Structures are given as structure tokens and as C-alpha cells.
Coordinates of C-alpha atoms in Angstrom, one line a residue:
Chain A
X1 CA -84.9 64.6 -7.5
X2 CA -86.7 67.1 -5.3
X3 CA -86.6 69.6 -8.2
X4 CA -88.5 67.2 -10.5
X5 CA -91.1 66.6 -7.8
X6 CA -91.5 70.3 -7.4
X7 CA -91.8 70.8 -11.1
X8 CA -94.5 68.2 -11.4
X9 CA -96.4 69.7 -8.5
X10 CA -96.2 73.0 -10.3
X11 CA -98.2 71.5 -13.1
X12 CA -100.9 70.9 -10.6
X13 CA -101.3 74.6 -10.1
X14 CA -103.1 75.0 -13.4
X15 CA -105.7 72.4 -12.3
X16 CA -106.2 74.0 -8.9
X17 CA -109.3 75.9 -10.0
X18 CA -110.9 72.6 -11.4
X19 CA -110.1 70.8 -8.1
X20 CA -111.6 73.5 -6.0
X21 CA -114.7 73.6 -8.3
X22 CA -115.2 69.8 -8.2
X23 CA -114.7 69.7 -4.4
X24 CA -117.2 72.4 -3.7
X25 CA -119.6 71.0 -6.2
X26 CA -119.4 67.5 -4.7
X27 CA -119.8 68.9 -1.2
X28 CA -122.9 70.8 -2.2
X29 CA -124.4 68.0 -4.2
X30 CA -123.7 65.5 -1.5
X31 CA -125.4 67.6 1.2
X32 CA -128.4 68.3 -1.1
X33 CA -128.5 64.6 -2.0
X34 CA -128.5 63.5 1.7
X35 CA -131.1 66.1 2.7
X36 CA -133.3 65.0 -0.2
X37 CA -132.7 61.3 0.7
X38 CA -133.7 62.1 4.3
X39 CA -136.8 64.1 3.8
X40 CA -137.2 65.2 0.1
X41 CA -138.1 63.7 -3.2
X42 CA -135.4 61.0 -3.0
X43 CA -136.9 59.9 0.3
X44 CA -140.3 59.5 -1.3
X45 CA -138.8 57.0 -3.8
X46 CA -137.6 54.8 -0.9
X47 CA -141.0 54.5 0.6
X48 CA -143.2 51.7 -0.7
X49 CA -146.6 53.1 -1.8
X50 CA -149.3 52.7 -4.4
X51 CA -146.8 53.3 -7.3
X52 CA -143.7 51.8 -5.7
X53 CA -143.3 48.2 -4.6
X54 CA -141.2 47.3 -1.6
X55 CA -138.6 45.8 -3.8
X56 CA -138.4 48.9 -6.0
X57 CA -138.0 51.1 -2.9
X58 CA -135.2 48.8 -1.8
X59 CA -133.5 49.1 -5.2
X60 CA -133.9 52.9 -5.1
X61 CA -132.0 52.9 -1.8
X62 CA -129.2 50.8 -3.2
X63 CA -128.9 52.9 -6.3
X64 CA -128.7 56.0 -4.2
X65 CA -126.0 54.6 -2.0
X66 CA -124.0 53.6 -5.1
X67 CA -124.4 57.1 -6.5
X68 CA -123.3 58.6 -3.2
X69 CA -120.2 56.5 -3.0
X70 CA -119.2 57.4 -6.6
X71 CA -119.7 61.0 -5.8
X72 CA -117.1 60.8 -3.0
X73 CA -114.2 59.7 -5.3
X74 CA -114.7 62.6 -7.7
X75 CA -112.5 65.1 -5.8
X76 CA -109.7 62.5 -5.8
X77 CA -110.2 62.0 -9.6
X78 CA -109.8 65.8 -10.1
X79 CA -106.5 65.9 -8.2
X80 CA -105.3 62.6 -9.8
X81 CA -105.9 63.9 -13.4
X82 CA -102.6 65.7 -13.0
X83 CA -100.9 62.6 -11.8
X84 CA -101.8 60.5 -14.8
X85 CA -100.4 63.1 -17.2
X86 CA -97.1 63.9 -15.7
X87 CA -95.1 61.5 -17.9
X88 CA -96.6 62.5 -21.1
X89 CA -96.7 66.2 -20.4
X90 CA -92.8 66.2 -20.1
X91 CA -92.5 64.3 -23.4
X92 CA -94.8 66.8 -25.1
X93 CA -92.9 69.9 -23.8
X94 CA -89.5 68.3 -24.2
X95 CA -88.7 68.5 -20.5
X96 CA -87.5 64.8 -20.8
X97 CA -84.6 66.2 -22.8
X98 CA -83.9 68.8 -20.1
X99 CA -83.9 66.2 -17.3
X100 CA -81.8 63.8 -19.2
X101 CA -78.9 66.2 -19.3
X102 CA -79.1 67.1 -15.6
X103 CA -77.1 65.2 -12.9
X104 CA -80.1 63.1 -12.1
X105 CA -79.9 59.4 -12.6
X106 CA -82.6 57.4 -14.4
X107 CA -83.4 55.8 -11.0
X108 CA -84.0 59.3 -9.4
X109 CA -86.1 60.4 -12.4
X110 CA -88.4 57.3 -12.2
X111 CA -88.6 57.5 -8.4
X112 CA -89.6 61.2 -8.6
X113 CA -92.4 60.4 -10.9
X114 CA -93.7 57.6 -8.8
X115 CA -93.5 59.7 -5.6
X116 CA -95.4 62.5 -7.4
X117 CA -98.1 60.1 -8.7
X118 CA -98.6 58.6 -5.2
X119 CA -98.4 62.0 -3.5
X120 CA -101.0 63.6 -5.8
X121 CA -103.5 60.7 -5.4
X122 CA -102.9 60.6 -1.7
X123 CA -103.7 64.3 -1.5
X124 CA -106.9 63.6 -3.5
X125 CA -107.8 60.7 -1.3
X126 CA -107.3 62.8 1.9
X127 CA -109.6 65.4 0.3
X128 CA -112.2 62.7 -0.5
X129 CA -112.0 61.3 3.0
X130 CA -112.5 64.8 4.6
X131 CA -115.6 65.3 2.4
X132 CA -116.8 61.8 3.2
X133 CA -116.5 62.4 6.9
X134 CA -118.4 65.7 6.6
X135 CA -121.1 64.2 4.4
X136 CA -121.6 61.1 6.5
X137 CA -122.9 63.3 9.2
X138 CA -125.9 64.2 7.1
X139 CA -126.9 60.8 5.7
X140 CA -128.0 57.3 6.7
X141 CA -127.6 55.9 3.2
X142 CA -123.9 55.0 3.7
X143 CA -121.7 54.9 6.8
X144 CA -118.3 56.7 7.0
X145 CA -116.6 53.3 7.1
X146 CA -118.2 52.4 3.7
X147 CA -117.2 55.8 2.2
X148 CA -113.7 55.4 3.6
X149 CA -113.4 52.0 1.9
X150 CA -114.7 53.4 -1.3
X151 CA -112.0 56.1 -1.3
X152 CA -109.3 53.5 -0.5
X153 CA -110.5 51.4 -3.4
X154 CA -110.8 54.4 -5.7
X155 CA -107.3 55.5 -4.7
X156 CA -105.9 52.0 -5.3
X157 CA -107.6 51.7 -8.7
X158 CA -106.4 55.1 -9.8
X159 CA -102.8 54.1 -8.8
X160 CA -103.0 50.8 -10.6
X161 CA -104.4 52.6 -13.7
X162 CA -101.6 55.3 -13.6
X163 CA -98.8 52.8 -12.9
X164 CA -100.0 50.7 -15.9
X165 CA -100.1 53.8 -18.1
X166 CA -96.7 54.7 -16.8
X167 CA -95.3 51.3 -17.6
X168 CA -96.9 51.1 -21.1
X169 CA -95.6 54.7 -21.7
X170 CA -92.0 53.7 -20.8
X171 CA -91.7 50.1 -21.8
X172 CA -93.6 50.4 -25.2
X173 CA -92.8 54.1 -25.6
X174 CA -96.5 54.5 -26.1
X175 CA -98.3 57.8 -26.6
X176 CA -100.7 59.2 -24.0
X177 CA -103.8 57.9 -25.8
X178 CA -102.3 54.5 -26.5
X179 CA -101.2 54.1 -22.9
X180 CA -104.5 55.3 -21.5
X181 CA -106.5 52.9 -23.7
X182 CA -104.3 49.9 -22.9
X183 CA -104.3 50.6 -19.1
X184 CA -108.1 50.9 -19.2
X185 CA -108.4 47.8 -21.2
X186 CA -106.3 45.8 -18.8
X187 CA -108.3 47.0 -15.8
X188 CA -111.6 46.2 -17.6
X189 CA -110.4 42.8 -18.5
X190 CA -109.4 42.1 -14.9
X191 CA -112.8 43.3 -13.7
X192 CA -114.5 41.1 -16.4
X193 CA -112.3 38.1 -15.4
X194 CA -113.2 38.5 -11.7
X195 CA -116.9 38.8 -12.4
X196 CA -117.2 36.1 -15.1
X197 CA -119.6 34.0 -12.9
X198 CA -121.8 37.0 -12.2
X199 CA -121.9 37.9 -15.9
X200 CA -123.0 34.4 -16.9
X201 CA -125.8 34.4 -14.3
X202 CA -126.9 37.8 -15.5
X203 CA -127.1 36.5 -19.1
X204 CA -129.2 33.6 -17.8
X205 CA -131.4 35.8 -15.6
X206 CA -133.9 36.7 -18.4
X207 CA -136.8 38.7 -17.0
X208 CA -135.2 38.8 -13.6
X209 CA -132.3 40.8 -15.0
X210 CA -133.0 43.9 -12.8
X211 CA -133.3 42.1 -9.5
X212 CA -130.3 39.9 -10.3
X213 CA -128.1 42.8 -11.1
X214 CA -129.1 44.7 -8.0
X215 CA -128.6 41.7 -5.9
X216 CA -125.1 41.0 -7.4
X217 CA -124.1 44.7 -7.1
X218 CA -125.1 44.5 -3.4
X219 CA -123.1 41.3 -2.8
X220 CA -120.0 42.5 -4.8
X221 CA -120.1 45.9 -3.0
X222 CA -120.3 44.2 0.4
X223 CA -117.4 41.9 -0.4
X224 CA -115.3 44.6 -2.1
X225 CA -115.9 47.2 0.7
X226 CA -114.8 44.6 3.3
X227 CA -111.6 43.9 1.4
X228 CA -110.5 47.4 0.3
X229 CA -107.0 46.7 1.6
X230 CA -106.6 44.0 -1.1
X231 CA -106.8 46.7 -3.7
X232 CA -104.3 48.8 -1.8
X233 CA -101.9 45.9 -1.6
X234 CA -102.2 45.2 -5.4
X235 CA -101.5 48.9 -6.0
X236 CA -98.4 48.9 -3.8
X237 CA -97.0 45.7 -5.4
X238 CA -97.6 47.2 -8.8
X239 CA -95.9 50.4 -7.7
X240 CA -92.8 48.4 -6.7
X241 CA -92.8 46.4 -9.9
X242 CA -93.3 49.6 -11.9
X243 CA -90.3 51.2 -10.3
X244 CA -87.9 48.4 -11.0
X245 CA -89.1 47.6 -14.5
X246 CA -89.2 51.2 -15.6
X247 CA -85.8 51.9 -14.2
X248 CA -84.3 48.9 -16.1
X249 CA -86.1 49.8 -19.3
X250 CA -85.4 53.5 -19.1
X251 CA -81.7 52.9 -18.4
X252 CA -81.5 50.7 -21.5
X253 CA -83.7 52.7 -23.9
X254 CA -82.8 56.2 -22.7
X255 CA -84.7 59.4 -23.4
X256 CA -88.1 57.9 -22.3
X257 CA -88.1 59.7 -19.0
Chain B
X1 CA -43.8 71.5 -22.2
X2 CA -47.2 71.0 -20.5
X3 CA -49.5 68.7 -22.4
X4 CA -52.9 70.0 -23.5
X5 CA -55.7 68.8 -21.3
X6 CA -58.8 67.8 -23.1
X7 CA -62.3 68.6 -21.8
X8 CA -63.8 66.1 -24.2
X9 CA -62.2 62.9 -25.6
X10 CA -64.3 60.8 -28.0
X11 CA -62.6 57.6 -29.1
X12 CA -64.0 55.3 -31.9
X13 CA -67.6 55.9 -30.9
X14 CA -70.1 54.0 -33.0
X15 CA -73.9 54.1 -33.0
X16 CA -75.9 52.1 -35.5
X17 CA -79.6 53.0 -36.0
X18 CA -79.9 50.8 -39.1
X19 CA -80.7 53.6 -41.5
X20 CA -78.0 55.8 -40.0
X21 CA -74.6 55.0 -38.5
X22 CA -72.2 57.1 -36.6
X23 CA -69.1 55.4 -37.8
X24 CA -66.3 55.1 -35.3
X25 CA -65.8 58.8 -34.7
X26 CA -63.0 60.2 -32.7
X27 CA -62.1 63.8 -31.7
X28 CA -60.8 65.8 -28.8
X29 CA -61.8 69.2 -27.6
X30 CA -59.0 70.9 -25.6
X31 CA -59.9 72.6 -22.4
X32 CA -60.4 76.3 -22.7
X33 CA -61.3 76.2 -26.3
X34 CA -64.4 76.8 -28.4
X35 CA -65.0 73.9 -30.7
X36 CA -67.3 74.3 -33.6
X37 CA -69.1 71.1 -34.5
X38 CA -70.3 71.5 -38.0
X39 CA -72.1 69.4 -40.6
X40 CA -75.3 69.5 -42.6
X41 CA -78.7 68.4 -41.1
X42 CA -78.7 64.7 -40.4
X43 CA -74.9 64.4 -40.4
X44 CA -74.9 63.1 -36.9
X45 CA -74.2 66.2 -34.8
X46 CA -77.2 65.7 -32.4
X47 CA -76.5 62.0 -32.1
X48 CA -72.9 62.7 -31.2
X49 CA -74.0 65.3 -28.6
X50 CA -76.5 62.9 -27.0
X51 CA -73.8 60.1 -26.9
X52 CA -71.4 62.6 -25.4
X53 CA -73.8 63.4 -22.6
X54 CA -74.7 59.8 -22.1
X55 CA -78.3 60.5 -22.9
X56 CA -78.1 57.8 -25.5
X57 CA -76.2 54.6 -25.2
X58 CA -73.3 54.1 -27.6
X59 CA -72.7 50.7 -29.3
X60 CA -68.9 50.9 -29.1
X61 CA -66.1 53.3 -28.2
X62 CA -65.2 55.5 -25.2
X63 CA -66.2 59.0 -24.2
X64 CA -64.4 61.0 -21.5
X65 CA -65.4 64.4 -20.2
X66 CA -62.8 66.1 -17.9
X67 CA -61.0 62.7 -18.0
X68 CA -64.1 60.9 -16.5
X69 CA -65.8 58.0 -18.3
X70 CA -69.3 59.2 -19.2
X71 CA -70.8 55.7 -19.3
X72 CA -69.8 55.2 -15.6
X73 CA -69.9 58.7 -14.2
X74 CA -72.3 60.4 -16.6
X75 CA -74.8 61.7 -14.0
X76 CA -72.1 63.2 -11.8
X77 CA -70.1 64.7 -14.7
X78 CA -73.3 66.4 -16.0
X79 CA -73.2 68.6 -12.9
X80 CA -70.3 70.5 -14.7
X81 CA -72.0 70.6 -18.1
X82 CA -74.4 73.2 -19.3
X83 CA -76.5 72.1 -22.2
X84 CA -78.5 74.2 -24.7
X85 CA -80.8 72.6 -27.2
X86 CA -82.3 74.1 -30.3
X87 CA -85.7 73.9 -28.7
X88 CA -86.6 75.0 -25.1
X89 CA -87.7 72.0 -23.1
X90 CA -89.4 73.7 -20.2
X91 CA -93.1 73.2 -19.8
X92 CA -94.9 76.3 -21.1
X93 CA -96.7 77.1 -17.8
X94 CA -93.4 77.6 -16.0
X95 CA -92.0 81.1 -15.3
X96 CA -88.4 81.9 -14.9
X97 CA -88.9 82.1 -11.1
X98 CA -90.3 78.5 -11.2
X99 CA -87.3 77.3 -13.2
X100 CA -85.0 78.8 -10.6
X101 CA -86.8 76.9 -7.9
X102 CA -86.7 73.6 -9.9
X103 CA -83.0 74.0 -10.8
X104 CA -81.8 74.9 -7.4
X105 CA -83.2 71.6 -6.2
X106 CA -81.5 69.7 -9.1
X107 CA -78.0 71.2 -9.3
X108 CA -75.7 71.3 -6.3
X109 CA -73.9 74.3 -7.6
X110 CA -76.9 76.3 -8.7
X111 CA -76.2 80.0 -8.4
X112 CA -79.5 81.8 -7.9
X113 CA -77.8 85.2 -8.1
X114 CA -76.1 84.4 -11.3
X115 CA -79.4 83.2 -12.8
X116 CA -81.3 86.3 -11.9
X117 CA -78.4 88.5 -13.1
X118 CA -78.6 86.7 -16.5
X119 CA -82.3 87.2 -16.6
X120 CA -81.8 90.8 -16.0
X121 CA -79.1 91.1 -18.5
X122 CA -81.2 89.3 -21.2
X123 CA -84.2 91.4 -20.2
X124 CA -86.2 88.2 -19.5
X125 CA -89.3 88.7 -17.3
X126 CA -89.4 86.5 -14.2
X127 CA -93.2 86.2 -13.8
X128 CA -94.2 85.6 -17.5
X129 CA -94.9 82.0 -18.6
X130 CA -92.0 80.8 -20.8
X131 CA -94.5 79.5 -23.2
X132 CA -95.3 83.1 -24.1
X133 CA -91.6 83.8 -24.8
X134 CA -90.3 84.5 -28.3
X135 CA -87.7 82.1 -29.8
X136 CA -84.9 84.4 -28.9
X137 CA -86.1 84.7 -25.3
X138 CA -86.4 80.9 -25.0
X139 CA -82.8 80.5 -26.2
X140 CA -81.6 83.1 -23.7
X141 CA -83.5 81.4 -20.9
X142 CA -81.8 78.1 -21.8
X143 CA -78.5 79.8 -21.9
X144 CA -79.1 81.5 -18.5
X145 CA -79.9 78.0 -17.0
X146 CA -76.8 76.5 -18.6
X147 CA -74.6 79.2 -17.3
X148 CA -76.0 79.4 -13.7
X149 CA -74.7 76.2 -12.2
X150 CA -71.0 76.9 -12.6
X151 CA -70.6 74.6 -15.6
X152 CA -67.2 74.2 -17.0
X153 CA -68.3 72.9 -20.3
X154 CA -71.1 74.2 -22.5
X155 CA -72.6 71.9 -25.0
X156 CA -74.9 73.5 -27.5
X157 CA -76.9 72.1 -30.3
X158 CA -77.8 74.7 -32.8
X159 CA -78.3 77.5 -30.2
X160 CA -78.4 80.3 -32.7
X161 CA -80.5 78.8 -35.5
X162 CA -83.6 80.8 -36.3
X163 CA -82.4 83.8 -34.3
X164 CA -82.1 87.3 -35.7
X165 CA -78.5 88.7 -36.1
X166 CA -78.8 91.0 -33.1
X167 CA -79.8 88.2 -30.7
X168 CA -77.2 86.0 -32.2
X169 CA -74.5 88.6 -31.7
X170 CA -75.6 89.0 -28.1
X171 CA -75.5 85.3 -27.5
X172 CA -72.0 84.9 -29.1
X173 CA -70.8 87.7 -26.8
X174 CA -72.0 85.7 -23.8
X175 CA -70.1 82.6 -25.1
X176 CA -66.9 84.7 -25.5
X177 CA -67.2 85.9 -21.9
X178 CA -67.7 82.3 -20.8
X179 CA -64.5 81.1 -22.3
X180 CA -62.5 83.9 -20.7
X181 CA -62.1 81.6 -17.8
X182 CA -59.3 79.4 -18.9
X183 CA -60.9 76.1 -17.8
X184 CA -64.2 76.8 -19.6
X185 CA -64.9 75.0 -22.8
X186 CA -67.6 75.2 -25.4
X187 CA -68.7 72.6 -27.9
X188 CA -71.0 74.4 -30.3
X189 CA -72.9 72.4 -32.9
X190 CA -74.2 74.6 -35.7
X191 CA -74.5 75.0 -39.4
X192 CA -74.2 78.7 -39.2
X193 CA -70.6 78.9 -40.1
X194 CA -70.3 82.6 -39.8
X195 CA -70.8 82.2 -36.0
X196 CA -67.9 79.9 -35.8
X197 CA -65.6 82.2 -37.8
X198 CA -66.2 84.7 -35.0
X199 CA -65.6 82.5 -32.0
X200 CA -64.3 79.0 -32.7
X201 CA -60.8 77.9 -32.0
X202 CA -61.3 74.3 -33.2
X203 CA -63.5 72.8 -35.9
X204 CA -64.8 69.3 -36.2
X205 CA -66.6 68.6 -39.3
X206 CA -69.0 65.6 -39.5
X207 CA -70.6 64.3 -42.7
X208 CA -72.8 61.2 -43.0
X209 CA -71.8 59.9 -39.6
X210 CA -68.0 60.3 -40.2
X211 CA -65.6 62.9 -39.1
X212 CA -64.2 64.3 -42.3
X213 CA -62.1 67.1 -41.0
X214 CA -60.9 68.3 -37.6
X215 CA -58.3 70.7 -36.4
X216 CA -57.5 74.3 -35.5
X217 CA -59.8 76.7 -37.2
X218 CA -57.2 79.2 -38.3
X219 CA -55.0 76.4 -39.6
X220 CA -57.9 74.9 -41.6
X221 CA -58.7 78.3 -43.1
X222 CA -55.0 78.9 -43.7
X223 CA -54.5 75.6 -45.4
X224 CA -57.6 75.6 -47.6
X225 CA -58.1 77.9 -50.5
X226 CA -60.3 78.6 -53.5
X227 CA -58.3 78.2 -56.7
X228 CA -59.9 79.6 -59.9
X229 CA -58.5 78.6 -63.3
X230 CA -59.5 78.1 -66.9
X231 CA -60.9 74.7 -67.9
X232 CA -57.9 73.9 -69.9
X233 CA -55.6 74.6 -66.9
X234 CA -57.4 72.0 -64.7
X235 CA -55.4 69.1 -66.0
X236 CA -52.2 70.7 -64.8
X237 CA -53.4 70.7 -61.2
X238 CA -52.5 67.8 -59.0
X239 CA -55.6 65.7 -57.9
X240 CA -54.1 65.2 -54.4
X241 CA -54.5 68.9 -53.7
X242 CA -58.1 69.1 -54.8
X243 CA -61.0 68.6 -52.4
X244 CA -63.8 69.5 -54.7
X245 CA -64.4 71.3 -58.0
X246 CA -67.2 73.3 -59.5
X247 CA -67.6 74.4 -63.1
X248 CA -69.0 77.9 -63.8
X249 CA -69.2 80.1 -66.9
X250 CA -65.8 81.7 -66.2
X251 CA -63.9 78.5 -65.7
X252 CA -63.3 76.1 -62.8
X253 CA -63.4 76.8 -59.1
X254 CA -61.5 74.3 -56.9
X255 CA -61.3 73.9 -53.2
X256 CA -57.7 73.0 -52.4
X257 CA -56.3 71.6 -49.2
X258 CA -52.8 73.2 -49.4
X259 CA -53.1 76.8 -50.3
X260 CA -49.4 77.6 -50.0
X261 CA -48.3 74.6 -52.1
X262 CA -50.8 75.7 -54.8
X263 CA -49.5 79.3 -54.7
X264 CA -46.0 78.0 -55.4
X265 CA -47.0 75.4 -58.0
X266 CA -49.5 77.4 -59.9
X267 CA -48.5 81.1 -59.6
X268 CA -50.7 82.1 -62.5
X269 CA -53.9 80.9 -60.9
X270 CA -56.0 83.0 -58.6
X271 CA -56.0 81.5 -55.1
X272 CA -58.1 83.0 -52.3
X273 CA -58.5 82.0 -48.7
X274 CA -61.6 79.7 -48.2
X275 CA -64.3 80.4 -45.6
X276 CA -65.5 77.7 -43.3
X277 CA -68.7 77.5 -45.3
X278 CA -66.8 76.9 -48.5
X279 CA -64.7 74.3 -46.9
X280 CA -67.8 72.6 -45.5
X281 CA -69.5 72.7 -48.9
X282 CA -66.4 71.4 -50.6
X283 CA -66.2 68.3 -48.4
X284 CA -70.0 67.7 -48.6
X285 CA -70.3 68.1 -52.3
X286 CA -69.7 65.1 -54.6
X287 CA -66.1 64.0 -54.9
X288 CA -63.9 65.9 -57.3
X289 CA -64.7 65.4 -60.9
X290 CA -61.8 65.2 -63.3

């Protein structure tokens, strides 16, 4: 099993340059962003003046903090891009055929993939947390606690997405594009379902659309950031389900992992 | 007298895909032998190999390798089996060095020294990505992997197809060396029958999911023959001896299944030994016309 994990980690080597590039770029952008938000052009946008109302200045601050948070999960995304492809890469190259004739059981093969997926995302999350901790020293837009919560949520959603892709890939023997599309669709539907009330009130907002959406985003963000652990629990539960379901399916169907 | 131990025992194995059925096939491969598994494309060779390795689940029947039930102990038994497919399955970014690291963490009996010795012998670079290897180099890499974990059984699916004669000869030489150890066995699936004439001890011939012929290669070649006669002489020849027949401008060419009987019964006819290819073609071609 260790051999398979090592093999999957080797596939990460070819993406190392991209990860380094994204990490450095995010770090530079975040520092520039926070300096600008403290005393530069972005700061000007957050001060009410002749062209900017108090509400607009408040919105600008909110939008900036969202952008900042999104920036922090990019390094994790760059690392995780390898994780989401490890199943399909083996199918394309034919490595699935190689592993199926080794002494490894189906259980070991599935477990190795899940460990690699979790490991890669965890490495990405650690990278994002390190950058968040550095960047939080330069800004008042967001706290480290908020950035930490964003990384945990990003980590959990990436895991959920990859486990769904993994399950669809094995259970339905779907292609990479098929599995990616369906996993994304399931996540979007879940988000849509959880926010149905907000969506209805947005539709009814009419001219107040901008203020309603900003207000909703603020509320949702506050709630979500406070409950980042819920996403992590969902990801862990899905991970366990993924393992047992894929082992059962792969043992029956064969040649899928 | 000591009974022959079988490395592989396949008993009434069936696999139904709907459009193709492996129909209750049975054969044994004695330990220490090279068994040529022949048949045309789509005859069921690869399916049989996958069932043998427990990579695919069979519908019925029993498969034993070294006396162990593959459906129960498949993973453990595969420790002693080296497998070579017609396509290299390693990811293209891996180097031979990477493959060594991966395999030593998969096989308990991985022999790093043997692997690098084979790489040296095959003149395979250790730092070049295997995606940049030629077809011959890819096959050699697979063979190096298959031979480097002290496997007692080599199972190969078309390992020499698409290779030039020099590389093929080199690879066959390696197989010969492998079976010098008396407990080493090879199951070689191929449609290049000339390879089998060089190294096979046993032949199993599969056609349309059924085993049509199996046995010792020399005996099969000894028994079968190509009988040539004039068209008007055909009616004198017993149908039970004829496997297939072919008309040509000079007369009729028959594949017969008992050459010595034919030589006695029809001394005026020309009878030559048949090659494995002629035997295979004879059994695959439409039933005898008469």
C-alpha cells in the first residue's frame, strides 16, 4: 500500500512548480492587497467621501475581506489539483491494470487513494494556514481565526468534492469529466438547497438587490465561519462512506481501481 | 512414479459477457513448463488471463495457482506471479528508479539488485521517463519488473507483439533462462506462433471462448500433418482424420490429426509435418468441407 501512496505522491512532483508559483503569487498579492487596504487605493474606497456613501464604503470592506479569504485557499487548491486526478490518471495510463496484478487487495488500493487524497489536501491546507498566519499580521480586514476557518471550510469542501468524484468514478465507472461535472453539480445543488430562503428573498429584493446580497453574504459568512467544523465532520463522514462503498463496489466490479 | 505438479489448474471456468462467453474452459499448466496460450484476437486469451489472476470475477469454475484457490488467496498468490501485459501500464512521468521505489514498497520479495541488473542488461536508462521509452524498451521494463520479485510464474499477454525480431529474440532468451529453474513456469499468450515453436513445451489453443486443443507441443506437431492430394483422391480419405481442408490450383491441402495413420493409410499422398500456425489456422478455419 505504501508503494501506491508513494507513486501517487510522485505524480505531485510534476505540479510542484505550479504550487510554488501559486503560493509565492498569493503571498505577494496578499501582502500588496493588505498594504493597499491599509493605506493605498483600496483604503480610499473604504472611506466615505463625496463620491462614496457610508454604505458603499462598508460594502467595499466586505468585498475586500471576501476576496482576501478566497485568496487564502488558492495554494490549497493548487496542491489539491493532484489529489482529484489520482484515480483517473491511473486509468488513463493503465496503472490500474498494473496494481490489479500486484499482491495488494482492493481494500488496500482504495485506502491508499483515500490516504493520498487526504494527505495532499492536508498539505495544501497547512500551506494555506501558514500563509494566512503570515498575511494576517499585515491586515485588519480579516482575523487569523477567520482565515483559519476559511481554510478548514475550503479543505472540507475540496475533500467532499474529491470523494464524490472518486465515488462516481468507481461506482458508475465514470470518466474524469463526467465525475467532475456530477460532483460539482451535487455540491451546487446542496448549496442551493441550503440557501433557498436567501435566494427567494434576493429575487423579491428588487431595487435593494445589492444591499440584500451584501447583507446575506455577511450573515452567511458569519454563520459558516463559526461552524467550519460542521464541514469537516461532513467531509470525514463522507470519507468513511466513500471507503466502504468503493471497497464493496470495486471488489465486485474489479478493474476500476 | 512422481505425479506432475501443476502450476496452474483451470477447471470449468465460465464467464459470460453477453456478447462473448468463455465457455467452461479447463486446462493445466505443469510446473516448470512454458505453456503457449494461442488463439486469434478476441478468442478469450486476455479474459482467461484476467480470470486466472483474479483480476476479473468468474461466473463459475475453479482456478488454482500453485494449488491455492485464486478466488480466496488471489492477492497473496500474486506475490509469486510476474505479469507482463501488451501495454506498459506505468505512468509516463515515472523513471525506472521511481518504479523501483514503488515496487519495493509493494512486493515483499522485491529484489532491487536483480531489477537494476535487468535494467543494465536491457540497456534501459534509470533516469529517463518511461513515457519516452520505445515499445521495445517498455516491454523490457515490464519484464524487468515481472522478474525482479522472485516470481515463480510468469503470465504474459502478447509480450512480443509489435516488437522487432532482435528484441523478440532477446526477450525469448530471457524467458528460456527463467525456466531453467525447475519450479519456474511461464504462461505465454500470443498469436506469434513462431515464438512458441522456439520455447513452448505445452500448447493450449482457444477459439471463440472454447479450448479446442491442448497438449504437449511436440506431440501436437508430431500428430498433425499437412496432407496434399488430388481432388479426386479426397473421397478416399477418412473424414475423422481431417481437421480442415483447403482447395488450391494444384489440388487439396488437408490438415490431418493423425499423421502416422495417414502415412500408413495413404502412402501415395504427400504428408508433411504441420507448424503450430497451420494447426491453429486449420482449427480456426471453417469446418471441413466434403
